[in-house]
Short mmCIF file of C-alpha atoms in Angstrom, two decimals:
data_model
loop_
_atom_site.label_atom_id
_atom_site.label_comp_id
_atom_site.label_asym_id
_atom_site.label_seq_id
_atom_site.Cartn_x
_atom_site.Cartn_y
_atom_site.Cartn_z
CA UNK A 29 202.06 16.29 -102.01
CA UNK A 30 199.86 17.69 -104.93
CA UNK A 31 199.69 21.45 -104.99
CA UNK A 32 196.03 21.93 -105.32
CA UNK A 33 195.29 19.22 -102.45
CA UNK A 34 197.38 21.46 -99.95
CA UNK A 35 195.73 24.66 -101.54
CA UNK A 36 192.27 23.04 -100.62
CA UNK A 37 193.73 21.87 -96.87
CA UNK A 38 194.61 25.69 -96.66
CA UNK A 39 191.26 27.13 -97.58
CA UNK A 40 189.06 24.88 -95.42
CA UNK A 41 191.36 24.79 -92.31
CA UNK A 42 190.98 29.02 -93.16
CA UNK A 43 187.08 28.21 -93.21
CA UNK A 44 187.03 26.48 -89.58
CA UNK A 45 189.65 29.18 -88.38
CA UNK A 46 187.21 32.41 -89.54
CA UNK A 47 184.22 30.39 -87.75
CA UNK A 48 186.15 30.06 -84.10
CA UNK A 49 187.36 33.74 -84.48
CA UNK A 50 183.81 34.86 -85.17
CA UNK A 51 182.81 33.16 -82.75
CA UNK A 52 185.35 34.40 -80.35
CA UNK A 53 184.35 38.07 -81.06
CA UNK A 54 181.03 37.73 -80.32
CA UNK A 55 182.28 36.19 -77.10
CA UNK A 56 184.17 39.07 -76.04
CA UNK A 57 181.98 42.23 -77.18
CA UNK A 58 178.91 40.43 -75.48
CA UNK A 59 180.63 40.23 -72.51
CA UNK A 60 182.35 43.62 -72.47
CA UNK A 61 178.63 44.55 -73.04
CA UNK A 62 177.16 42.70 -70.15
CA UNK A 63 179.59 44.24 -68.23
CA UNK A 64 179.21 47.82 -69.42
CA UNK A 65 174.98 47.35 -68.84
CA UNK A 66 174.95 45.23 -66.33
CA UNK A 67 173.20 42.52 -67.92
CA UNK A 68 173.23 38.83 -67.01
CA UNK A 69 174.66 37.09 -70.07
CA UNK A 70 171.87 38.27 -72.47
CA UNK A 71 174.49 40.16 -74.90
CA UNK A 72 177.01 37.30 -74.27
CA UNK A 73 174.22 34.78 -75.68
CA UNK A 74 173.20 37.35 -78.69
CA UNK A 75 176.85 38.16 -80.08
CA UNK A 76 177.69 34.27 -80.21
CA UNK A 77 174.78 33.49 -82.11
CA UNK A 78 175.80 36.73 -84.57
CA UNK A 79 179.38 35.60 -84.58
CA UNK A 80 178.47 32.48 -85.31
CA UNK A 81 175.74 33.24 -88.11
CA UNK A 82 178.63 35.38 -89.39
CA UNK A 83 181.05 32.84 -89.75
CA UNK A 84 178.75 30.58 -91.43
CA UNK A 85 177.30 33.23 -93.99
CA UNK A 86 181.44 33.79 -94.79
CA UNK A 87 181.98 29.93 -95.09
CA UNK A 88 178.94 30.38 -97.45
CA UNK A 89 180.36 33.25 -99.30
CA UNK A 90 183.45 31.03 -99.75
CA UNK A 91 181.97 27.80 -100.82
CA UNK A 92 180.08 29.79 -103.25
CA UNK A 93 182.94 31.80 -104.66
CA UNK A 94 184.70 28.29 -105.19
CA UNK A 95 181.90 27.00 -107.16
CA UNK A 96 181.26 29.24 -109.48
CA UNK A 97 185.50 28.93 -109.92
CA UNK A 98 185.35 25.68 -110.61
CA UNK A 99 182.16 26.12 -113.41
#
């Protein structure tokens, strides 16, 4: 196999990886903060939607960074 093709393979399956592990954070503080508070899933349902806004902003950051490589 090419080099560069299993350098690209690398940095996207990175990209999907940093999404679910954002993702997964925000899973686990919201819950450790329902629990602490006593809340019924409201921190659970905030902290996904921040891990997962901050797993696409980085999948941003990287898409950009590789364009203005490749320019």
């Amino acid at each position: 196999m090419d080099k560069e093709f299993i350098k690209q393979i690398t940095r996207m399956s990175s990209l999907g990886l940093n999404l679910i592990i954002s993702i997964l954070f925000g899973i686990f503080i919201g819950l450790e903060l329902d629990k602490y508070f006593g809340f019924k899933y409201l921190l659970l349902i905030i902290f996904v939607i921040l891990g997962f806004l901050a797993g696409i902003y980085e999948i941003y950051r990287a898409i950009k960074k590789e364009l203005n490589t490749k320019l």
